[in-house]
PDB file of C-alpha atoms in Angstrom:
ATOM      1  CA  UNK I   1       0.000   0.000   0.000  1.00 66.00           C
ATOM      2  CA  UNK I   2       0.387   3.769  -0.023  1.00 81.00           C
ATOM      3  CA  UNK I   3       1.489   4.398  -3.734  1.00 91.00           C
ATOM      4  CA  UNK I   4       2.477   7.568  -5.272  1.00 95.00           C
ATOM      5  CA  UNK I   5       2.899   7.779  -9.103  1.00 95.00           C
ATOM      6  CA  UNK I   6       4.253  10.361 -10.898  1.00 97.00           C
ATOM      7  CA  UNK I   7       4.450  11.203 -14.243  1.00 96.00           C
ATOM      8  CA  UNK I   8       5.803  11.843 -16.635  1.00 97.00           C
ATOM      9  CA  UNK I   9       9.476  10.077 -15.498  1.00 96.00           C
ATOM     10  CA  UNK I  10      11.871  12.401 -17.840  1.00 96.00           C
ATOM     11  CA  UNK I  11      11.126  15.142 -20.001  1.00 96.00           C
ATOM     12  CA  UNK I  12      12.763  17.301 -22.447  1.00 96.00           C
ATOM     13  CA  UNK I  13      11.826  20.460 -23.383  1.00 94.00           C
ATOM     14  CA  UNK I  14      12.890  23.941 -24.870  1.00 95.00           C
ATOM     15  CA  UNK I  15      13.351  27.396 -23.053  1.00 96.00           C
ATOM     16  CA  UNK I  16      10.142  28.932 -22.797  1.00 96.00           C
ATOM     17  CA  UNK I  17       7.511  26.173 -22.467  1.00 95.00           C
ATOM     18  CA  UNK I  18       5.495  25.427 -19.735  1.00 96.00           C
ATOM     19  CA  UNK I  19       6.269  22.000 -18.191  1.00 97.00           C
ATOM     20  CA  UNK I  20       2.709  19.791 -16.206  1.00 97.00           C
ATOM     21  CA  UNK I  21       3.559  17.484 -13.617  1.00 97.00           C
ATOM     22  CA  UNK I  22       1.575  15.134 -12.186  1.00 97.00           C
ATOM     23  CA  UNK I  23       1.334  13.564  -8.680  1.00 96.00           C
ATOM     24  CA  UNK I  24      -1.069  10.896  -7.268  1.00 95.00           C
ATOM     25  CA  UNK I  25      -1.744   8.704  -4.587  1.00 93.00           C
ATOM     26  CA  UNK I  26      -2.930   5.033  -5.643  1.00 93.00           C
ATOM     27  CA  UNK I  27      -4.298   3.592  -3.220  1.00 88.00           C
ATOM     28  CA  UNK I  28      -4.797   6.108  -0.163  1.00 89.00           C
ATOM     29  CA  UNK I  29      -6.038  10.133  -0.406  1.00 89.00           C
ATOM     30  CA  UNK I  30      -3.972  12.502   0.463  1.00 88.00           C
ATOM     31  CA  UNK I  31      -5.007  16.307   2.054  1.00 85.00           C
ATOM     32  CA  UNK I  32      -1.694  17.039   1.853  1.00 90.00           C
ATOM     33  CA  UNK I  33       0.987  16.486  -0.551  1.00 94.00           C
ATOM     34  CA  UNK I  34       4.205  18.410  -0.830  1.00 95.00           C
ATOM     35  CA  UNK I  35       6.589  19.034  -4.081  1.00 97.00           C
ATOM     36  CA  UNK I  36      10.459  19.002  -3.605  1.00 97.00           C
ATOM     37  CA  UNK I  37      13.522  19.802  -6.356  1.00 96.00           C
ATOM     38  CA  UNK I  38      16.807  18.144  -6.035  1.00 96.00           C
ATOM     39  CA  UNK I  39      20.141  19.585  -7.940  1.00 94.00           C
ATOM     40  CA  UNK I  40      22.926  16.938  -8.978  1.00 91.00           C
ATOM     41  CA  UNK I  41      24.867  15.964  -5.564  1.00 89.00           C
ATOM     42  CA  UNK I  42      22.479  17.791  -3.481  1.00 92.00           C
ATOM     43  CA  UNK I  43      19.493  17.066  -0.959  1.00 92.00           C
ATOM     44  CA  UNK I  44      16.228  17.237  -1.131  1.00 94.00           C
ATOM     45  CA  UNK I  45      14.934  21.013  -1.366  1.00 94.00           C
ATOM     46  CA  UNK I  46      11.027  21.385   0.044  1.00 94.00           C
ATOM     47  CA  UNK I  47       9.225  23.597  -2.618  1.00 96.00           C
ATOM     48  CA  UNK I  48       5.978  23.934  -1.836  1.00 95.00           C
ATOM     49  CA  UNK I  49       2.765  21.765   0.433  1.00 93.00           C
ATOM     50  CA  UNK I  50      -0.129  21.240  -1.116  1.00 90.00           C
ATOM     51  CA  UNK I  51      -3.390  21.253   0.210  1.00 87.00           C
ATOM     52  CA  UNK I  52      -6.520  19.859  -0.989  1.00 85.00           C
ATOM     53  CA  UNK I  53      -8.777  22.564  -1.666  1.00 84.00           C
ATOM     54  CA  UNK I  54      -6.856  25.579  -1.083  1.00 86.00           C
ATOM     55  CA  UNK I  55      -3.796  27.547  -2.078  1.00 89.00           C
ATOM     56  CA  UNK I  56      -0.361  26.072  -1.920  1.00 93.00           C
ATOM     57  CA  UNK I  57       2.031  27.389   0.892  1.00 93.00           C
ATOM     58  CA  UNK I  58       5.197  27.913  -0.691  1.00 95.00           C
ATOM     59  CA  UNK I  59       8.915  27.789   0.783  1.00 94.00           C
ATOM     60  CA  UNK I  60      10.904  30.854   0.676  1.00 94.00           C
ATOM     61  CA  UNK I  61      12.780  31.786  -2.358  1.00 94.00           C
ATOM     62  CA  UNK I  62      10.263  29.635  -4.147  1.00 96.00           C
ATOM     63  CA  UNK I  63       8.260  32.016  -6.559  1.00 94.00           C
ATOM     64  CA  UNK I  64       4.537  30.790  -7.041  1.00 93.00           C
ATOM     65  CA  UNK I  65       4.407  32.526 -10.633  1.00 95.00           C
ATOM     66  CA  UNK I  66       6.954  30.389 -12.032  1.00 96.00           C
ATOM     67  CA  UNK I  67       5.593  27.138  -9.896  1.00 97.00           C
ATOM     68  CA  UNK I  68       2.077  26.651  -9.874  1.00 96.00           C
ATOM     69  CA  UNK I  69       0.265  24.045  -7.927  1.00 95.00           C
ATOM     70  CA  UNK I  70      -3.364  22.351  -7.986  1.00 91.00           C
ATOM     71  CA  UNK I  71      -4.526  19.788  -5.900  1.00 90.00           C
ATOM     72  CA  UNK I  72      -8.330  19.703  -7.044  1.00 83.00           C
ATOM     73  CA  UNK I  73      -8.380  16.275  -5.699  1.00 90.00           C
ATOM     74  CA  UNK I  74      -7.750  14.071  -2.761  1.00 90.00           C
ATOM     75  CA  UNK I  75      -5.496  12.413  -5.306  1.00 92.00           C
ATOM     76  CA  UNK I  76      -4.014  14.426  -7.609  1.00 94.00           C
ATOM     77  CA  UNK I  77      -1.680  17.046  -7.108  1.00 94.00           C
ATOM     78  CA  UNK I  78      -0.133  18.991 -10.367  1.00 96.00           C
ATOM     79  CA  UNK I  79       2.943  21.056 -10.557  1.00 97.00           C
ATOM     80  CA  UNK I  80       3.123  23.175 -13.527  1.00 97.00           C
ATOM     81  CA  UNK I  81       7.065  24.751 -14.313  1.00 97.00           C
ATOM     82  CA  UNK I  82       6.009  28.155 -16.095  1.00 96.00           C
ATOM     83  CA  UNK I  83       8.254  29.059 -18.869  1.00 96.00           C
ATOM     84  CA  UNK I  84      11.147  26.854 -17.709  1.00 95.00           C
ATOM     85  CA  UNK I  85      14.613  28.068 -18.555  1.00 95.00           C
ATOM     86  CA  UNK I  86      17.920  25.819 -18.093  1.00 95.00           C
ATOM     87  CA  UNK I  87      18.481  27.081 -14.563  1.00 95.00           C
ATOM     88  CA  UNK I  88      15.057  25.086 -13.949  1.00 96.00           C
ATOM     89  CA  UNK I  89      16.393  21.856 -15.330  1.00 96.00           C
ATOM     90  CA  UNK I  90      16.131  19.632 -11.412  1.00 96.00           C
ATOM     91  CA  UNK I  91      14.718  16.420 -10.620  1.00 97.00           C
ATOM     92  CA  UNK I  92      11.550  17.155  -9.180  1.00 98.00           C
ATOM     93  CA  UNK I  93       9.721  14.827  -6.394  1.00 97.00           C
ATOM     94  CA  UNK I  94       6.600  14.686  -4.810  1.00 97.00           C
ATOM     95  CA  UNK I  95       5.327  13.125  -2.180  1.00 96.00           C
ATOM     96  CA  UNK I  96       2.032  12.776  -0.030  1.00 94.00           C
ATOM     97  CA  UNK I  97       0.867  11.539   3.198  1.00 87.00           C
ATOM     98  CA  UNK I  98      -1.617   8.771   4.552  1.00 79.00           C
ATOM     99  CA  UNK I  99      -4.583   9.742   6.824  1.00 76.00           C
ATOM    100  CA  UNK I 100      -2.666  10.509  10.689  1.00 74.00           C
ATOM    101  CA  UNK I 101      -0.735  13.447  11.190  1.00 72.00           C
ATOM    102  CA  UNK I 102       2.296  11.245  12.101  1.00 80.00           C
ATOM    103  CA  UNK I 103       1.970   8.592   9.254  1.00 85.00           C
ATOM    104  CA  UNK I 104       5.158   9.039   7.043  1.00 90.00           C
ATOM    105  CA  UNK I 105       4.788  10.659   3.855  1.00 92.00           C
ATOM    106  CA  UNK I 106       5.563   8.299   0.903  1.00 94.00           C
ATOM    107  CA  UNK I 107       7.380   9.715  -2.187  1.00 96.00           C
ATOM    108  CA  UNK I 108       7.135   9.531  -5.955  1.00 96.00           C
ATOM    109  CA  UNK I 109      10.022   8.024  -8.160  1.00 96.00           C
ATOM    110  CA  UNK I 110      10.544  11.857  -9.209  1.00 97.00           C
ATOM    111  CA  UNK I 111      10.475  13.550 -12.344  1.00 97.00           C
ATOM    112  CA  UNK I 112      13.934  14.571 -14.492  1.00 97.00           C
ATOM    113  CA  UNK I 113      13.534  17.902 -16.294  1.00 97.00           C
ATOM    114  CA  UNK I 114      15.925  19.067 -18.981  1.00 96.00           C
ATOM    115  CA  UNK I 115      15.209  22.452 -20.707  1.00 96.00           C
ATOM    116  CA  UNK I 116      17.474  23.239 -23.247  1.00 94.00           C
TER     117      UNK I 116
ATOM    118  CA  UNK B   1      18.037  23.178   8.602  1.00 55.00           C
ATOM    119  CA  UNK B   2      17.546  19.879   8.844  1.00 57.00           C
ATOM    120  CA  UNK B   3      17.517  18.354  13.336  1.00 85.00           C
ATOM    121  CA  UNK B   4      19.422  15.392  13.009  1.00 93.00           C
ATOM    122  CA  UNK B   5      23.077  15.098  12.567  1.00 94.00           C
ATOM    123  CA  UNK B   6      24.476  11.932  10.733  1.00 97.00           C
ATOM    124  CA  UNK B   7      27.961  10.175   9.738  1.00 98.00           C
ATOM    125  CA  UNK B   8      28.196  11.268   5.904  1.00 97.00           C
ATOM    126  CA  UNK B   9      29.933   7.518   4.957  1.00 98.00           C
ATOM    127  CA  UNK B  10      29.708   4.116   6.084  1.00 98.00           C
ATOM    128  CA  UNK B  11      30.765   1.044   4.420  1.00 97.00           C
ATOM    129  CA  UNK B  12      29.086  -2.381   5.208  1.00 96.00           C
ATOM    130  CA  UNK B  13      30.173  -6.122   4.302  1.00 97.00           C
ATOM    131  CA  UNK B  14      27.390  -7.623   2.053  1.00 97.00           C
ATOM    132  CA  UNK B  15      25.193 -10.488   4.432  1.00 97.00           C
ATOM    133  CA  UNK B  16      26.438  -8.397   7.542  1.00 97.00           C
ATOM    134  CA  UNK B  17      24.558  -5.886   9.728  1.00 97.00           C
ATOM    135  CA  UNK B  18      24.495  -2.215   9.013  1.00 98.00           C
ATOM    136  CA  UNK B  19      24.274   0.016  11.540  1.00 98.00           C
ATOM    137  CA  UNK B  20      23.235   3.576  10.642  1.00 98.00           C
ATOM    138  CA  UNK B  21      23.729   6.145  13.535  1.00 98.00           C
ATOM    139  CA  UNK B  22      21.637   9.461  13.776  1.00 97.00           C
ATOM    140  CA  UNK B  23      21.710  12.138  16.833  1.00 96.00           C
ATOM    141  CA  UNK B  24      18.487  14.345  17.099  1.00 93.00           C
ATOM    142  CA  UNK B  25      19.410  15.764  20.661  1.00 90.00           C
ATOM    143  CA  UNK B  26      17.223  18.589  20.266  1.00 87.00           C
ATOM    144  CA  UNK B  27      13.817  16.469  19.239  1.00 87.00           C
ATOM    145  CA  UNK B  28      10.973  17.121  21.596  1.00 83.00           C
ATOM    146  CA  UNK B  29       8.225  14.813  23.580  1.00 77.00           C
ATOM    147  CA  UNK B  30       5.752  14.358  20.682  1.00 83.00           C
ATOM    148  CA  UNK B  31       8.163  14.109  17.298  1.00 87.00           C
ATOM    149  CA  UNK B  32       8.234  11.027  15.784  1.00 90.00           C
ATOM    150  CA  UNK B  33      12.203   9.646  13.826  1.00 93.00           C
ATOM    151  CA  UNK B  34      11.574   9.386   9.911  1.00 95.00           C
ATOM    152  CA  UNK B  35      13.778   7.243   8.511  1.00 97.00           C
ATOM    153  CA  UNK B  36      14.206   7.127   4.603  1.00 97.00           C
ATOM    154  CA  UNK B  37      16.901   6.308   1.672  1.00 98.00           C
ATOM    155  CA  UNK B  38      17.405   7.314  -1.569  1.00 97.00           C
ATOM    156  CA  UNK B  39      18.768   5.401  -4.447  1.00 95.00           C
ATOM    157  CA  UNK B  40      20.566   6.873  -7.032  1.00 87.00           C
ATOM    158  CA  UNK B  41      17.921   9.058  -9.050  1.00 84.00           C
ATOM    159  CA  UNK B  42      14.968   7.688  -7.754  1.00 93.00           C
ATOM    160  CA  UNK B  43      12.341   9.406  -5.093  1.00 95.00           C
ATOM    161  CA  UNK B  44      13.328   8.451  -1.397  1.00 96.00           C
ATOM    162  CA  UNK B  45      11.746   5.508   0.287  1.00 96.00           C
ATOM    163  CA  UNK B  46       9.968   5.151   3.490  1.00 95.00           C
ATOM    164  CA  UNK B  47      11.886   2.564   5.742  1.00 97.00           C
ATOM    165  CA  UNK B  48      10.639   3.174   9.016  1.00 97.00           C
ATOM    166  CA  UNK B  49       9.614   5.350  11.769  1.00 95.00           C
ATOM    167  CA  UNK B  50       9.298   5.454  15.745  1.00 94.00           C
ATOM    168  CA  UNK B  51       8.284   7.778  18.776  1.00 92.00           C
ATOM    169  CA  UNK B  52      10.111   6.222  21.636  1.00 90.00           C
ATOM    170  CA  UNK B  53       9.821   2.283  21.137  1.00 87.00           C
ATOM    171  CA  UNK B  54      11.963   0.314  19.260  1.00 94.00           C
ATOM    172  CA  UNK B  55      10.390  -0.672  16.084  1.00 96.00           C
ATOM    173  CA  UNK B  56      11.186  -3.224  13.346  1.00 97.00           C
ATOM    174  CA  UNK B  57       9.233  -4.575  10.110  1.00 96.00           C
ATOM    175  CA  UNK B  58      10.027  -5.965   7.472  1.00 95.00           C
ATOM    176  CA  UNK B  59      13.130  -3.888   6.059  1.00 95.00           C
ATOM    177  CA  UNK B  60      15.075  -2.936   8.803  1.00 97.00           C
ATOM    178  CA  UNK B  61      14.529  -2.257  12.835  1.00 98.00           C
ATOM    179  CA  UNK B  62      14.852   1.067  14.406  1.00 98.00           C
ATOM    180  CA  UNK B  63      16.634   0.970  17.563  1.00 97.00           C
ATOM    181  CA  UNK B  64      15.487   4.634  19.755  1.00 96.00           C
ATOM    182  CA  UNK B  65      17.659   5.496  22.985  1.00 95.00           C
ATOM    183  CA  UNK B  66      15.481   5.883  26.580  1.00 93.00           C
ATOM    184  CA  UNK B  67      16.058   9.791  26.394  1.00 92.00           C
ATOM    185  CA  UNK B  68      15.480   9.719  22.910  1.00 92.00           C
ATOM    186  CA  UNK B  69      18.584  11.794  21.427  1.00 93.00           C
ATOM    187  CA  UNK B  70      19.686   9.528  19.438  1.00 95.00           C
ATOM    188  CA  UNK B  71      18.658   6.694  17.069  1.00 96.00           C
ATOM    189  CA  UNK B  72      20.338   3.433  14.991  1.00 98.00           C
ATOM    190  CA  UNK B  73      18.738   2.204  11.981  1.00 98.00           C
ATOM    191  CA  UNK B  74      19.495  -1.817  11.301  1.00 98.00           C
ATOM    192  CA  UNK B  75      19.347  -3.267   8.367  1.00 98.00           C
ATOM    193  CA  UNK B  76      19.836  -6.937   9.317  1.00 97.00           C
ATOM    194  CA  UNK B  77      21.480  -8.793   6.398  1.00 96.00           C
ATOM    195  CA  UNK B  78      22.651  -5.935   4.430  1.00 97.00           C
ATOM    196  CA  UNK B  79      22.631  -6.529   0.278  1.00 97.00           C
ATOM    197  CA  UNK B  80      23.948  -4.827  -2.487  1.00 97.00           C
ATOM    198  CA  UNK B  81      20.434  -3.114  -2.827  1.00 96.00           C
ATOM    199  CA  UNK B  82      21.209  -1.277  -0.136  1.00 97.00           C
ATOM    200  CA  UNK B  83      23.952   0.964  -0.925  1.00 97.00           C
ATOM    201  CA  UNK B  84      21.770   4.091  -1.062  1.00 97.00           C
ATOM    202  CA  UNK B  85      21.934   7.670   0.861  1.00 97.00           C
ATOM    203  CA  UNK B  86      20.161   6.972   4.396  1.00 98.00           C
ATOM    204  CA  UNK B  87      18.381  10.332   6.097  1.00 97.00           C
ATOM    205  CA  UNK B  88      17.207  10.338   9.503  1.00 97.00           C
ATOM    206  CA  UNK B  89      14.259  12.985  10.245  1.00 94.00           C
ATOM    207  CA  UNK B  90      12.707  14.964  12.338  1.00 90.00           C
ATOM    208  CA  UNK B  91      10.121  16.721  11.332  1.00 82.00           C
ATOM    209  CA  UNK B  92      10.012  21.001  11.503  1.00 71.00           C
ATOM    210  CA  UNK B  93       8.082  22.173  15.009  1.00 68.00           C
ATOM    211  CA  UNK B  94       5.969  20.374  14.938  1.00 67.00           C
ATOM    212  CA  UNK B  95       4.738  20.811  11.333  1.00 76.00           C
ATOM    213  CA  UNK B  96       4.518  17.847   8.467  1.00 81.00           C
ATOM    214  CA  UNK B  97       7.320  19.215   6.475  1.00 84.00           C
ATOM    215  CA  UNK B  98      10.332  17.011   6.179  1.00 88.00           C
ATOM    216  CA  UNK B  99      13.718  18.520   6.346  1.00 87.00           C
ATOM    217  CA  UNK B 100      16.148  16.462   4.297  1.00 90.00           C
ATOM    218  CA  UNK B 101      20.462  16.991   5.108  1.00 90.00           C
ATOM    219  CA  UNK B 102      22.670  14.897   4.062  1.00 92.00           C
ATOM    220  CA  UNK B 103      22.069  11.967   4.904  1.00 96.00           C
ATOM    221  CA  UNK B 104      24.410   9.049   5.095  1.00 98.00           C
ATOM    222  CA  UNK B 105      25.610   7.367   1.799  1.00 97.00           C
ATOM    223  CA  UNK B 106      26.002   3.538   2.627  1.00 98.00           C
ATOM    224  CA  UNK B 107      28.454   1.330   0.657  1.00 98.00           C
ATOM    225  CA  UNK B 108      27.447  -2.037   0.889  1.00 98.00           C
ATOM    226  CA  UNK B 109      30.407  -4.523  -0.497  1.00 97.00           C
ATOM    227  CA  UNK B 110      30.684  -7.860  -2.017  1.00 96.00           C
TER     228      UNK B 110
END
């Protein structure tokens, strides 16, 4: 149990396209599900929680414009990359959390952009 | 910044025990110990996690000391498999979001 897919895997795309990711739980709903970006030889970086219903709380230094979130479901969760440039190339991971405020949150295998 | 403070290496004979150390001195009465690795370029998986009882299923057992400071993931019979970056957690005052470091990256050899 408690599956999260997300697709697509890879993409590759040119400067100045907008870039849809999507995020769901399988086999559990999820209030909450949260969106993270990783740089080559780094850690995990939280972006932004998303909540079911409502506006995205975003991390600092994140900027909403460029990242926009939906969760219109209690199992889907979309991050859209607003006219991506190279500097937004990342692998980007979500993740999302059973019912119980202390059950772990389970993550997705991530999602490898390259804007060229 | 991330609550727990981990070795960043450890090496471990393939079939043997590995024992992955984490320090959270600072955690309070009611935070629970994430633990979760990370394969190369994949999204991290849940292993385990405990309040103040020692825990195990079916991956690995998670050893918690009486005051709680401190914490030692075991993976019992360690395989190839699991050479991955190991993070230890504790989650942000109180609030769901998870606060990755570094983690450790284990080695396991043939």
């Amino acid at each position: 149990g408690a599956v999260v897919s997300q697709h697509p895997s890879w993409v590759i795309c040119k400067s100045g396209t907008s870039v849809k990711i999507e995020c769901r739980s399988l086999d559990f709903q999820a209030t909450t599900m949260f969106w993270y970006r990783q740089f080559p030889k780094q850690s995990l970086m939280l972006m932004a929680t998303s909540n079911e219903g409502s506006k995205a709380t975003y991390e600092q230094g994140v900027e909403k414009d460029k990242f926009l979130i939906n969760h219109a479901s209690l199992t889907l969760s979309t991050l859209t990359v607003t006219s991506a440039h190279p500097e937004d190339s990342s692998f980007y991971i979500c993740s999302a959390r059973d019912w119980g405020r202390n059950q772990p949150q389970h993550f997705g295998d991530g999602t490898r952009l390259s804007i060229l | 910044d991330a609550k727990t403070t981990q070795p960043p290496s450890m090496d471990c004979a393939e079939g043997r025990a590995a024992n992955l150390p984490c320090n959270h001195s600072t955690i309070s009465g009611n935070e629970y110990v994430y633990w979760y690795r990370q394969i190369h370029s994949q999204g991290p998986q849940y292993i385990i996690h405990g309040l103040k009882n020692n825990e195990t299923n079916e991956m690995a057992s998670l050893i918690i000391t009486e005051d709680r400071k401190s914490s030692t993931l075991i993976l019992p019979h360690a395989t190839l498999r699991d050479t991955a970056v190991y993070y230890c957690i504790v989650r942000v005052g109180g609030s769901e979001k998870l606060v990755f470091g570094k983690g450790t990256k284990l080695t396991v050899n043939p």
